[in-house]
Amino acid sequence: IDRAVAFIRENFRKRISVEELSAMVHLSSRQLHRKFVEMFGSSPQAFIMKLRIQAACEALQHDDTPIGVVARDLGFGDQSAFTQHFHKHIGLTPLRYQRQFRLRRG
């Protein structure tokens, strides 16, 4: 599992399939899923999404990069999908998150 986690941490901005991870660590997709749930309390895909959302929070706090660019750079298909996932995990849209952080900074 350590090898899969290291690979995810290095490549979470790209599309990563569970099948690819499974083959890398010589486990079935089901076994890999079970081990991730045991270790992290979530599936491999949820683990990847958490890393992407954490990276998005950092980018939105420290950069003036447009939200669409942040979405693209973090491997989301489009800004709409990014906004949906971000809102689901953070409870705010990326734009509102960025504005709130800037207000606190200013």
CSV table of N, CA and C in Angstrom, one decimal:
chain,number,residue,atom,x,y,z
A,1,ILE,N,0.8,-1.2,0.0
A,1,ILE,CA,0.0,0.0,0.0
A,1,ILE,C,0.9,1.3,0.0
A,2,ASP,N,2.0,1.2,0.7
A,2,ASP,CA,2.9,2.4,0.7
A,2,ASP,C,3.3,2.8,-0.7
A,3,ARG,N,3.5,1.9,-1.5
A,3,ARG,CA,3.9,2.2,-2.9
A,3,ARG,C,2.7,2.9,-3.7
A,4,ALA,N,1.5,2.4,-3.5
A,4,ALA,CA,0.4,3.0,-4.1
A,4,ALA,C,0.2,4.4,-3.6
A,5,VAL,N,0.3,4.6,-2.3
A,5,VAL,CA,0.1,6.0,-1.7
A,5,VAL,C,1.2,6.9,-2.2
A,6,ALA,N,2.4,6.5,-2.3
A,6,ALA,CA,3.5,7.3,-2.8
A,6,ALA,C,3.2,7.7,-4.2
A,7,PHE,N,2.7,6.7,-5.0
A,7,PHE,CA,2.4,7.0,-6.4
A,7,PHE,C,1.3,8.1,-6.5
A,8,ILE,N,0.3,7.9,-5.7
A,8,ILE,CA,-0.9,8.8,-5.7
A,8,ILE,C,-0.4,10.2,-5.3
A,9,ARG,N,0.4,10.3,-4.2
A,9,ARG,CA,0.9,11.6,-3.8
A,9,ARG,C,1.7,12.4,-4.9
A,10,GLU,N,2.5,11.6,-5.7
A,10,GLU,CA,3.3,12.2,-6.7
A,10,GLU,C,2.5,12.5,-8.0
A,11,ASN,N,1.3,11.8,-8.2
A,11,ASN,CA,0.6,11.9,-9.5
A,11,ASN,C,-0.9,12.3,-9.3
A,12,PHE,N,-1.3,12.8,-8.2
A,12,PHE,CA,-2.7,13.0,-8.0
A,12,PHE,C,-3.3,14.1,-8.9
A,13,ARG,N,-2.5,14.8,-9.6
A,13,ARG,CA,-2.9,15.8,-10.5
A,13,ARG,C,-3.3,15.2,-11.9
A,14,LYS,N,-2.9,14.0,-12.1
A,14,LYS,CA,-3.2,13.2,-13.3
A,14,LYS,C,-4.4,12.3,-13.0
A,15,ARG,N,-4.9,11.7,-14.1
A,15,ARG,CA,-5.9,10.7,-14.0
A,15,ARG,C,-5.2,9.4,-13.5
A,16,ILE,N,-5.7,8.8,-12.4
A,16,ILE,CA,-5.2,7.6,-11.9
A,16,ILE,C,-6.4,6.6,-11.7
A,17,SER,N,-6.2,5.4,-12.3
A,17,SER,CA,-7.3,4.4,-12.2
A,17,SER,C,-6.9,3.5,-11.1
A,18,VAL,N,-8.0,2.9,-10.5
A,18,VAL,CA,-7.8,1.9,-9.5
A,18,VAL,C,-7.1,0.7,-10.1
A,19,GLU,N,-7.4,0.4,-11.3
A,19,GLU,CA,-6.8,-0.8,-12.0
A,19,GLU,C,-5.3,-0.6,-12.1
A,20,GLU,N,-4.9,0.6,-12.4
A,20,GLU,CA,-3.5,0.9,-12.5
A,20,GLU,C,-2.8,0.8,-11.2
A,21,LEU,N,-3.4,1.3,-10.1
A,21,LEU,CA,-2.9,1.1,-8.8
A,21,LEU,C,-2.8,-0.3,-8.3
A,22,SER,N,-3.9,-1.0,-8.6
A,22,SER,CA,-3.9,-2.5,-8.2
A,22,SER,C,-2.8,-3.3,-8.9
A,23,ALA,N,-2.6,-3.0,-10.2
A,23,ALA,CA,-1.6,-3.7,-10.9
A,23,ALA,C,-0.2,-3.4,-10.3
A,24,MET,N,0.0,-2.2,-9.9
A,24,MET,CA,1.3,-1.7,-9.4
A,24,MET,C,1.6,-2.4,-8.1
A,25,VAL,N,0.6,-2.7,-7.3
A,25,VAL,CA,0.9,-3.3,-6.0
A,25,VAL,C,0.5,-4.8,-5.9
A,26,HIS,N,0.2,-5.3,-7.1
A,26,HIS,CA,-0.1,-6.7,-7.2
A,26,HIS,C,-1.2,-7.2,-6.3
A,27,LEU,N,-2.3,-6.4,-6.3
A,27,LEU,CA,-3.5,-6.7,-5.6
A,27,LEU,C,-4.7,-6.6,-6.6
A,28,SER,N,-5.8,-7.2,-6.3
A,28,SER,CA,-7.0,-7.0,-7.0
A,28,SER,C,-7.6,-5.7,-6.6
A,29,SER,N,-8.4,-5.1,-7.5
A,29,SER,CA,-9.1,-3.8,-7.2
A,29,SER,C,-9.8,-3.9,-5.9
A,30,ARG,N,-10.5,-5.0,-5.6
A,30,ARG,CA,-11.3,-5.2,-4.4
A,30,ARG,C,-10.3,-5.2,-3.2
A,31,GLN,N,-9.2,-6.0,-3.3
A,31,GLN,CA,-8.2,-6.0,-2.2
A,31,GLN,C,-7.6,-4.6,-1.9
A,32,LEU,N,-7.3,-3.9,-2.9
A,32,LEU,CA,-6.8,-2.6,-2.8
A,32,LEU,C,-7.8,-1.7,-2.1
A,33,HIS,N,-9.0,-1.7,-2.5
A,33,HIS,CA,-10.1,-0.9,-1.9
A,33,HIS,C,-10.2,-1.3,-0.4
A,34,ARG,N,-10.2,-2.5,-0.1
A,34,ARG,CA,-10.4,-3.0,1.3
A,34,ARG,C,-9.2,-2.4,2.1
A,35,LYS,N,-8.0,-2.5,1.6
A,35,LYS,CA,-6.8,-2.0,2.4
A,35,LYS,C,-6.9,-0.5,2.6
A,36,PHE,N,-7.3,0.2,1.6
A,36,PHE,CA,-7.4,1.7,1.7
A,36,PHE,C,-8.5,2.0,2.8
A,37,VAL,N,-9.6,1.3,2.8
A,37,VAL,CA,-10.6,1.6,3.7
A,37,VAL,C,-10.1,1.3,5.1
A,38,GLU,N,-9.4,0.2,5.3
A,38,GLU,CA,-8.8,-0.2,6.6
A,38,GLU,C,-7.8,0.9,7.1
A,39,MET,N,-6.9,1.4,6.2
A,39,MET,CA,-5.9,2.3,6.6
A,39,MET,C,-6.4,3.8,6.7
A,40,PHE,N,-7.2,4.2,5.7
A,40,PHE,CA,-7.6,5.6,5.6
A,40,PHE,C,-9.1,5.9,5.8
A,41,GLY,N,-9.9,4.9,5.9
A,41,GLY,CA,-11.3,5.1,6.1
A,41,GLY,C,-12.0,5.5,4.8
A,42,SER,N,-11.3,5.4,3.7
A,42,SER,CA,-11.9,5.8,2.4
A,42,SER,C,-11.3,5.0,1.2
A,43,SER,N,-12.0,5.0,0.1
A,43,SER,CA,-11.6,4.3,-1.1
A,43,SER,C,-10.3,5.0,-1.7
A,44,PRO,N,-9.6,4.3,-2.6
A,44,PRO,CA,-8.5,5.0,-3.3
A,44,PRO,C,-9.0,6.3,-4.0
A,45,GLN,N,-10.1,6.2,-4.7
A,45,GLN,CA,-10.6,7.4,-5.4
A,45,GLN,C,-10.9,8.5,-4.5
A,46,ALA,N,-11.5,8.2,-3.3
A,46,ALA,CA,-11.8,9.3,-2.3
A,46,ALA,C,-10.5,9.9,-1.8
A,47,PHE,N,-9.5,9.0,-1.6
A,47,PHE,CA,-8.2,9.5,-1.1
A,47,PHE,C,-7.6,10.5,-2.1
A,48,ILE,N,-7.6,10.1,-3.4
A,48,ILE,CA,-7.1,11.0,-4.4
A,48,ILE,C,-7.9,12.3,-4.4
A,49,MET,N,-9.2,12.2,-4.3
A,49,MET,CA,-10.0,13.5,-4.3
A,49,MET,C,-9.7,14.4,-3.2
A,50,LYS,N,-9.4,13.8,-2.0
A,50,LYS,CA,-9.1,14.6,-0.8
A,50,LYS,C,-7.8,15.3,-1.1
A,51,LEU,N,-6.8,14.7,-1.7
A,51,LEU,CA,-5.5,15.3,-2.0
A,51,LEU,C,-5.7,16.5,-3.0
A,52,ARG,N,-6.6,16.2,-4.0
A,52,ARG,CA,-6.9,17.3,-5.0
A,52,ARG,C,-7.5,18.5,-4.3
A,53,ILE,N,-8.5,18.2,-3.5
A,53,ILE,CA,-9.2,19.3,-2.8
A,53,ILE,C,-8.3,20.1,-1.9
A,54,GLN,N,-7.4,19.4,-1.2
A,54,GLN,CA,-6.4,20.1,-0.3
A,54,GLN,C,-5.5,20.9,-1.1
A,55,ALA,N,-5.0,20.4,-2.3
A,55,ALA,CA,-4.2,21.2,-3.2
A,55,ALA,C,-4.9,22.4,-3.7
A,56,ALA,N,-6.2,22.2,-4.0
A,56,ALA,CA,-7.1,23.3,-4.5
A,56,ALA,C,-7.2,24.4,-3.4
A,57,CYS,N,-7.4,24.0,-2.2
A,57,CYS,CA,-7.5,25.0,-1.1
A,57,CYS,C,-6.2,25.8,-1.0
A,58,GLU,N,-5.1,25.2,-1.1
A,58,GLU,CA,-3.8,25.9,-1.0
A,58,GLU,C,-3.7,26.8,-2.2
A,59,ALA,N,-4.0,26.4,-3.4
A,59,ALA,CA,-3.9,27.2,-4.6
A,59,ALA,C,-4.8,28.4,-4.5
A,60,LEU,N,-6.0,28.2,-4.0
A,60,LEU,CA,-7.0,29.3,-3.9
A,60,LEU,C,-6.6,30.3,-2.8
A,61,GLN,N,-5.9,29.9,-1.8
A,61,GLN,CA,-5.4,30.8,-0.8
A,61,GLN,C,-4.2,31.6,-1.2
A,62,HIS,N,-3.3,31.0,-1.9
A,62,HIS,CA,-2.0,31.7,-2.2
A,62,HIS,C,-1.8,32.2,-3.6
A,63,ASP,N,-2.7,31.9,-4.5
A,63,ASP,CA,-2.5,32.3,-5.8
A,63,ASP,C,-3.7,33.1,-6.3
A,64,ASP,N,-3.4,33.9,-7.3
A,64,ASP,CA,-4.5,34.6,-8.0
A,64,ASP,C,-4.9,33.9,-9.3
A,65,THR,N,-4.5,32.6,-9.3
A,65,THR,CA,-4.8,31.8,-10.5
A,65,THR,C,-6.3,31.7,-10.7
A,66,PRO,N,-6.8,31.8,-11.9
A,66,PRO,CA,-8.3,31.6,-12.1
A,66,PRO,C,-8.7,30.2,-11.7
A,67,ILE,N,-9.9,30.1,-11.3
A,67,ILE,CA,-10.5,28.9,-10.8
A,67,ILE,C,-10.4,27.8,-11.9
A,68,GLY,N,-10.7,28.2,-13.1
A,68,GLY,CA,-10.7,27.2,-14.2
A,68,GLY,C,-9.3,26.6,-14.4
A,69,VAL,N,-8.3,27.4,-14.2
A,69,VAL,CA,-6.9,26.9,-14.3
A,69,VAL,C,-6.5,26.0,-13.1
A,70,VAL,N,-7.0,26.4,-11.9
A,70,VAL,CA,-6.8,25.5,-10.8
A,70,VAL,C,-7.4,24.1,-11.0
A,71,ALA,N,-8.6,24.2,-11.5
A,71,ALA,CA,-9.4,22.9,-11.8
A,71,ALA,C,-8.6,22.1,-12.8
A,72,ARG,N,-8.2,22.7,-13.9
A,72,ARG,CA,-7.4,21.9,-14.9
A,72,ARG,C,-6.1,21.4,-14.4
A,73,ASP,N,-5.4,22.2,-13.6
A,73,ASP,CA,-4.1,21.8,-13.1
A,73,ASP,C,-4.2,20.6,-12.1
A,74,LEU,N,-5.4,20.5,-11.5
A,74,LEU,CA,-5.6,19.4,-10.5
A,74,LEU,C,-6.3,18.2,-11.1
A,75,GLY,N,-6.4,18.2,-12.4
A,75,GLY,CA,-6.9,17.0,-13.0
A,75,GLY,C,-8.4,16.8,-13.2
A,76,PHE,N,-9.1,17.9,-12.9
A,76,PHE,CA,-10.6,17.9,-13.1
A,76,PHE,C,-10.9,18.1,-14.6
A,77,GLY,N,-11.9,17.4,-15.0
A,77,GLY,CA,-12.3,17.5,-16.4
A,77,GLY,C,-12.7,18.9,-16.9
A,78,ASP,N,-13.4,19.6,-16.0
A,78,ASP,CA,-13.9,20.9,-16.2
A,78,ASP,C,-14.1,21.7,-14.9
A,79,GLN,N,-14.4,23.0,-15.0
A,79,GLN,CA,-14.6,23.8,-13.8
A,79,GLN,C,-15.9,23.4,-13.1
A,80,SER,N,-16.9,23.0,-13.8
A,80,SER,CA,-18.1,22.6,-13.2
A,80,SER,C,-17.9,21.3,-12.3
A,81,ALA,N,-17.2,20.3,-12.8
A,81,ALA,CA,-16.9,19.2,-12.0
A,81,ALA,C,-16.1,19.5,-10.7
A,82,PHE,N,-15.1,20.4,-10.9
A,82,PHE,CA,-14.3,20.9,-9.8
A,82,PHE,C,-15.2,21.6,-8.8
A,83,THR,N,-16.0,22.5,-9.2
A,83,THR,CA,-16.9,23.2,-8.3
A,83,THR,C,-17.8,22.3,-7.5
A,84,GLN,N,-18.3,21.3,-8.2
A,84,GLN,CA,-19.2,20.3,-7.5
A,84,GLN,C,-18.4,19.5,-6.4
A,85,HIS,N,-17.3,19.0,-6.7
A,85,HIS,CA,-16.5,18.3,-5.8
A,85,HIS,C,-16.0,19.2,-4.6
A,86,PHE,N,-15.5,20.4,-5.0
A,86,PHE,CA,-15.0,21.3,-4.0
A,86,PHE,C,-16.1,21.6,-3.0
A,87,HIS,N,-17.3,21.9,-3.5
A,87,HIS,CA,-18.4,22.3,-2.6
A,87,HIS,C,-18.8,21.1,-1.7
A,88,LYS,N,-18.8,19.9,-2.3
A,88,LYS,CA,-19.2,18.7,-1.5
A,88,LYS,C,-18.2,18.5,-0.3
A,89,HIS,N,-16.9,18.8,-0.6
A,89,HIS,CA,-15.9,18.5,0.5
A,89,HIS,C,-15.7,19.7,1.4
A,90,ILE,N,-15.8,20.9,0.9
A,90,ILE,CA,-15.5,22.1,1.7
A,90,ILE,C,-16.8,22.8,2.2
A,91,GLY,N,-17.9,22.7,1.5
A,91,GLY,CA,-19.1,23.4,1.9
A,91,GLY,C,-19.2,24.8,1.3
A,92,LEU,N,-18.3,25.1,0.4
A,92,LEU,CA,-18.3,26.4,-0.3
A,92,LEU,C,-17.9,26.2,-1.7
A,93,THR,N,-18.3,27.1,-2.6
A,93,THR,CA,-17.8,27.0,-3.9
A,93,THR,C,-16.4,27.5,-3.9
A,94,PRO,N,-15.6,27.2,-4.9
A,94,PRO,CA,-14.2,27.7,-4.9
A,94,PRO,C,-14.1,29.2,-4.9
A,95,LEU,N,-15.0,29.8,-5.7
A,95,LEU,CA,-15.0,31.3,-5.7
A,95,LEU,C,-15.3,31.9,-4.3
A,96,ARG,N,-16.3,31.4,-3.7
A,96,ARG,CA,-16.6,31.9,-2.3
A,96,ARG,C,-15.5,31.6,-1.3
A,97,TYR,N,-14.9,30.4,-1.4
A,97,TYR,CA,-13.7,30.1,-0.6
A,97,TYR,C,-12.6,31.1,-0.8
A,98,GLN,N,-12.3,31.3,-2.1
A,98,GLN,CA,-11.2,32.3,-2.4
A,98,GLN,C,-11.5,33.7,-1.9
A,99,ARG,N,-12.7,34.1,-2.0
A,99,ARG,CA,-13.1,35.5,-1.6
A,99,ARG,C,-13.0,35.6,-0.1
A,100,GLN,N,-13.5,34.5,0.6
A,100,GLN,CA,-13.4,34.6,2.1
A,100,GLN,C,-12.0,34.6,2.6
A,101,PHE,N,-11.2,33.8,2.0
A,101,PHE,CA,-9.8,33.8,2.4
A,101,PHE,C,-9.1,35.1,2.1
A,102,ARG,N,-9.4,35.7,1.0
A,102,ARG,CA,-8.8,37.0,0.7
A,102,ARG,C,-9.3,38.1,1.7
A,103,LEU,N,-10.6,38.0,2.1
A,103,LEU,CA,-11.1,39.0,3.1
A,103,LEU,C,-10.3,38.8,4.4
A,104,ARG,N,-10.0,37.6,4.8
A,104,ARG,CA,-9.3,37.4,6.1
A,104,ARG,C,-7.9,37.9,6.0
A,105,ARG,N,-7.3,37.7,4.8
A,105,ARG,CA,-5.9,38.2,4.6
A,105,ARG,C,-5.8,39.7,4.5
A,106,GLY,N,-6.8,40.3,4.0
A,106,GLY,CA,-6.7,41.8,3.7
A,106,GLY,C,-7.1,42.5,4.9
